[in-house]
């Protein structure tokens, strides 16, 4: 197995996201980076993963062109179930079936709360974002939530301006006290710098694994609070040459996610 | 039964009045642009627009000043890019301030479901812990309530029924009485359109009732709930209609660039909405060559069989 040397931080993030997936799992998948990470997993080590999208889709195969959003028409002719949101967000997600949920985000805070609603005060925002879509449902109901986003300091405030998608709220037991099921919540935050997980007691985010080309110093500078570092912090394996070839040539041959800045449209002001 | 087929101009004039609560169907796909543009041309005002998955149809209505209140879960251009008119409106109050009531997709779809069934509420384990419960606007305390379940004591979110004066969806086909059939990604559409007092069906094709009856599982609303049927080919452009046309990314990208400024947005409306008298002029303006590029390759399902045994078996029951 030959490791690749010429890979980008975005490619490393996508491959790290895919490594969270085991074959045969049921995934509920949000838009942007989660789309490509889950399809890559399906193409490589998790061919039997089932991919569910919020509008009512269960996919068992990889569309012949890469979906640009979770409602892309190329999805419909590759699905084993095509109906409505009460199927996927209702009977599948609320019913407790997904093993993992994948979400994009504008901001993530210390306890894994996600903001995709606005920057600044909700009633007078400095920047109005799109809103929840199904994200709040994913974060409320899924057993293990994985968030994927580019690592920029502005994206990691100590506290988000608006909790669109609940993580561990104020840490500790606060998620359960709010009424959310005890076996649900954030599992990992995967960025262009590393993989972050959550302490089982305090529920605070910590660095679990960083990438071969990065450093802990760079990671610490990427947070607006003092990010904790695991005592057993690991360095990830770089992607193999074959993984990068599959990602570039088979999953995204036109570079819709890998080259095009369109995919980076969720702002971080 | 009389045919309910009229033009979109007649349907919007007769069935949508200023200040009413309007539901728009279309969940990433099937957005009813033909109807939305006619609403803008008729300068409807003070609408409350409810749309689960808001794309640029809702952005256009907000920017055109037709809307005072919005119920939604998100509003964006699927590129993905921001919905620029929404941003101008929320951040700067252009063209005027609106009030927004926001939910998640599951909770809003359940609110439509409750509206369609006339349930007093539905209870779900979503929205808890988020900032949505404490940020309500025009629905006030009736946006949602968090209580302890009388059955197991767990906290649950009670979601009220949402009903609408008028609903509009764009579907693949309908008969002239309004039995409407659609397929593809359905999102919230079935529950939303069934929670409306008046209904306009826009369809790519008008078919005979016989065609409807050969595959009745695809009907999402029965004709007896429908007030008007409009034949509007390409009425969902630039979104897509499964089996009829693909999404027009070129137009979404053009809209993104064109509407970043207020002048640009107003120019867009002048050119593509006010500047055409109906959908036919709009599609001529897009051009046949560009439309042909959007026609999908065919992907037919195998016919399903609804057969039953015609032999009379009543004797066994007597």
XYZ file of C-alpha atoms in Angstrom, chain B:
318
model
C -68.060 17.014 -13.337
C -66.858 20.257 -14.813
C -63.283 20.777 -15.835
C -61.291 22.975 -13.467
C -58.721 23.961 -16.065
C -57.995 27.690 -16.124
C -54.906 29.830 -16.720
C -52.457 30.647 -13.964
C -53.436 34.301 -14.319
C -57.076 33.459 -13.645
C -56.191 31.067 -10.839
C -54.054 33.601 -8.943
C -56.598 36.391 -9.523
C -59.524 34.281 -8.299
C -57.960 32.239 -5.507
C -55.176 34.256 -3.864
C -55.975 37.434 -1.995
C -53.705 39.907 -0.241
C -52.937 38.917 3.333
C -53.704 35.226 2.907
C -51.636 32.278 4.083
C -50.079 30.544 1.087
C -48.455 27.119 0.998
C -45.961 26.411 -1.776
C -45.004 22.825 -2.538
C -41.789 21.593 -4.061
C -39.011 20.170 -1.988
C -35.763 20.948 -3.817
C -37.616 19.839 -6.938
C -40.979 20.786 -8.462
C -40.939 24.411 -7.298
C -43.992 26.178 -8.753
C -42.191 29.038 -10.513
C -44.949 29.708 -13.040
C -47.336 30.451 -10.178
C -44.756 32.387 -8.162
C -43.996 34.682 -11.114
C -47.695 35.313 -11.671
C -48.105 36.220 -7.975
C -45.280 38.758 -8.406
C -46.787 40.140 -11.634
C -50.137 40.605 -9.884
C -48.308 42.439 -7.051
C -49.959 40.445 -4.271
C -49.200 41.914 -0.853
C -49.050 40.924 2.784
C -48.834 37.200 2.173
C -47.770 34.693 4.777
C -45.815 32.133 2.775
C -45.210 28.675 4.136
C -42.603 26.627 2.311
C -40.718 23.823 3.967
C -37.673 23.854 1.705
C -37.270 27.381 0.461
C -35.226 27.916 -2.638
C -35.169 30.879 -4.942
C -38.935 30.886 -5.513
C -39.357 32.108 -1.943
C -36.347 34.423 -2.335
C -38.080 36.025 -5.331
C -41.397 36.497 -3.519
C -39.614 38.088 -0.539
C -37.504 40.362 -2.739
C -40.546 41.387 -4.783
C -42.273 42.600 -1.629
C -45.208 40.167 -1.747
C -44.462 38.651 1.652
C -44.895 39.901 5.234
C -44.434 36.608 7.040
C -42.556 33.409 6.284
C -42.786 29.919 7.737
C -39.852 27.790 6.626
C -36.881 25.614 7.560
C -34.288 27.133 5.259
C -34.005 29.416 2.275
C -31.072 29.188 -0.096
C -29.941 28.816 -3.673
C -29.036 25.131 -4.073
C -25.659 25.856 -5.749
C -25.198 26.274 -2.676
C -25.206 30.033 -2.417
C -27.069 32.439 -0.166
C -30.562 33.597 -1.063
C -29.577 37.213 -1.630
C -33.033 38.804 -1.415
C -33.672 37.021 1.880
C -30.362 38.321 3.231
C -31.140 41.897 2.160
C -34.542 41.581 3.770
C -33.442 40.126 7.119
C -30.213 42.101 7.458
C -31.336 45.444 6.026
C -35.132 45.403 5.866
C -35.228 45.653 2.026
C -37.835 45.954 0.549
C -39.544 45.805 3.960
C -39.157 43.901 7.207
C -40.659 40.465 7.406
C -41.321 38.122 10.291
C -40.023 34.566 10.152
C -41.134 31.477 11.975
C -38.555 28.746 11.636
C -38.741 25.010 12.186
C -36.799 21.910 11.165
C -37.957 19.850 8.196
C -39.356 17.040 10.329
C -41.226 19.368 12.679
C -42.663 21.512 9.877
C -43.707 18.455 7.870
C -45.426 17.148 11.020
C -47.139 20.530 11.451
C -48.510 20.206 7.903
C -49.507 16.600 8.644
C -51.391 17.788 11.739
C -53.011 20.514 9.638
C -54.058 18.066 6.948
C -55.611 15.661 9.483
C -56.957 18.467 11.687
C -55.104 16.999 14.665
C -54.780 19.219 17.744
C -50.962 18.766 17.681
C -48.240 16.211 17.149
C -45.510 15.376 19.648
C -41.904 14.727 18.634
C -38.402 14.517 20.096
C -36.897 17.171 17.851
C -36.262 20.932 18.339
C -35.521 20.240 22.024
C -32.343 21.986 23.127
C -32.134 24.124 19.997
C -32.731 27.891 19.966
C -35.904 27.559 17.874
C -38.360 27.264 20.798
C -37.319 30.586 22.348
C -37.284 32.537 19.086
C -40.864 32.790 17.917
C -42.357 35.746 16.096
C -45.934 36.009 14.838
C -47.006 32.602 16.147
C -45.878 33.585 19.635
C -46.464 30.863 22.205
C -48.308 28.837 19.595
C -45.167 28.118 17.601
C -44.454 25.024 19.723
C -44.614 23.942 23.333
C -42.304 21.728 25.338
C -44.089 19.599 27.936
C -43.548 16.381 29.834
C -45.236 13.480 28.134
C -48.274 12.272 30.099
C -47.260 8.725 29.129
C -43.612 8.471 30.169
C -42.676 11.822 31.681
C -40.051 12.595 29.002
C -39.831 16.082 27.590
C -41.500 16.310 24.185
C -42.059 19.096 21.711
C -45.685 19.709 20.789
C -46.039 20.989 17.253
C -49.312 22.718 16.348
C -51.262 22.071 13.150
C -50.493 24.481 10.323
C -53.233 25.210 7.835
C -53.210 27.420 4.780
C -55.766 29.436 2.818
C -54.311 28.422 -0.527
C -51.800 25.803 -1.614
C -49.990 25.520 -4.952
C -47.987 22.544 -6.173
C -46.415 21.720 -9.490
C -46.787 18.071 -10.519
C -46.062 15.842 -13.486
C -49.661 15.198 -14.420
C -53.250 15.785 -13.381
C -56.670 15.260 -14.888
C -58.971 18.195 -15.513
C -60.733 17.600 -12.174
C -57.551 17.978 -10.142
C -56.591 14.395 -9.350
C -52.880 15.112 -9.252
C -50.009 12.673 -9.597
C -46.396 13.217 -8.806
C -43.271 11.141 -8.252
C -39.666 11.748 -7.322
C -38.429 13.242 -4.062
C -41.630 14.215 -2.286
C -40.395 15.983 0.858
C -43.318 17.691 2.579
C -45.589 18.168 -0.456
C -48.309 15.626 0.275
C -48.892 16.924 3.814
C -48.533 20.573 2.872
C -50.950 20.537 -0.039
C -53.517 18.568 1.950
C -53.499 21.223 4.696
C -54.932 23.936 2.408
C -58.515 25.212 2.117
C -58.070 26.058 -1.577
C -55.730 24.272 -3.973
C -54.181 25.122 -7.354
C -52.540 22.248 -9.227
C -50.003 23.228 -11.887
C -49.159 20.296 -14.128
C -46.713 19.535 -16.883
C -49.442 17.532 -18.604
C -53.177 17.179 -18.402
C -54.171 13.538 -18.789
C -57.459 11.675 -18.834
C -58.901 10.269 -15.624
C -58.272 6.819 -17.164
C -54.530 7.488 -17.032
C -54.816 8.528 -13.377
C -56.762 5.369 -12.563
C -54.148 3.052 -14.068
C -51.695 4.115 -11.337
C -53.704 5.651 -8.495
C -50.933 5.141 -5.919
C -49.269 8.222 -7.410
C -52.145 10.574 -6.645
C -51.136 12.941 -3.842
C -54.408 14.840 -3.578
C -57.881 13.863 -4.762
C -59.592 16.184 -7.217
C -62.463 16.973 -4.854
C -60.054 19.080 -2.742
C -58.791 20.995 -5.776
C -60.141 24.336 -7.033
C -58.115 24.921 -10.180
C -55.930 22.983 -12.579
C -53.378 24.807 -14.713
C -51.481 23.286 -17.615
C -48.034 24.779 -17.347
C -45.255 22.909 -19.201
C -41.809 23.914 -17.906
C -43.637 25.585 -15.017
C -41.031 24.292 -12.560
C -38.002 25.699 -14.390
C -35.249 26.316 -13.170
C -35.922 23.520 -10.658
C -36.539 20.049 -12.028
C -39.431 17.695 -12.616
C -38.478 14.010 -12.520
C -38.810 12.514 -15.982
C -39.530 15.862 -17.655
C -36.516 18.126 -17.213
C -33.344 18.362 -15.177
C -32.319 21.174 -12.882
C -31.003 24.209 -14.780
C -27.784 24.960 -12.897
C -26.947 27.623 -15.464
C -30.023 29.601 -14.427
C -29.414 29.134 -10.683
C -25.852 30.347 -11.185
C -27.071 33.284 -13.283
C -29.624 34.145 -10.569
C -26.912 34.016 -7.906
C -24.705 36.474 -9.759
C -27.534 38.665 -11.028
C -29.246 39.194 -7.669
C -26.302 39.990 -5.417
C -27.236 43.659 -5.598
C -30.666 45.209 -5.230
C -30.416 46.719 -8.716
C -29.477 43.344 -10.084
C -32.432 41.706 -8.382
C -34.824 44.308 -9.737
C -33.350 43.866 -13.207
C -33.890 40.116 -12.893
C -37.564 40.639 -12.068
C -37.940 43.181 -14.883
C -36.432 40.790 -17.374
C -37.740 37.383 -16.304
C -41.005 38.150 -14.457
C -42.504 41.555 -15.341
C -40.958 41.435 -18.804
C -42.888 38.353 -19.868
C -46.641 38.027 -19.840
C -46.811 34.320 -19.090
C -44.835 31.084 -18.894
C -44.905 30.627 -22.621
C -43.000 33.870 -23.145
C -40.608 32.873 -20.358
C -39.731 29.546 -21.946
C -39.333 31.160 -25.367
C -36.943 33.581 -23.724
C -34.929 30.723 -22.191
C -34.729 29.286 -25.700
C -35.438 25.894 -27.222
C -31.795 24.852 -27.450
C -31.177 25.437 -23.765
C -34.374 23.653 -22.812
C -33.483 20.671 -25.001
C -30.249 20.283 -23.032
C -32.337 19.765 -19.897
C -34.484 16.938 -21.256
C -33.564 13.774 -19.354
C -32.839 10.353 -20.689
C -35.828 8.141 -20.104
C -35.875 5.942 -16.990
C -39.193 4.113 -17.079
C -40.352 1.861 -14.289
C -41.827 -1.513 -15.096
C -45.612 -1.197 -15.083
C -47.194 -2.245 -11.813
C -50.206 -4.530 -11.828
C -53.359 -3.507 -9.955
C -55.308 -6.554 -11.124
C -57.867 -8.428 -9.095
C -59.858 -11.584 -9.587
C -63.101 -10.925 -11.421
C -64.726 -14.175 -10.380
C -67.599 -13.435 -7.987
C -66.844 -14.906 -4.545
C -69.835 -13.567 -2.628
C -71.387 -17.049 -2.485
C -68.720 -18.081 0.001
C -69.832 -15.389 2.386
C -73.541 -15.980 2.354
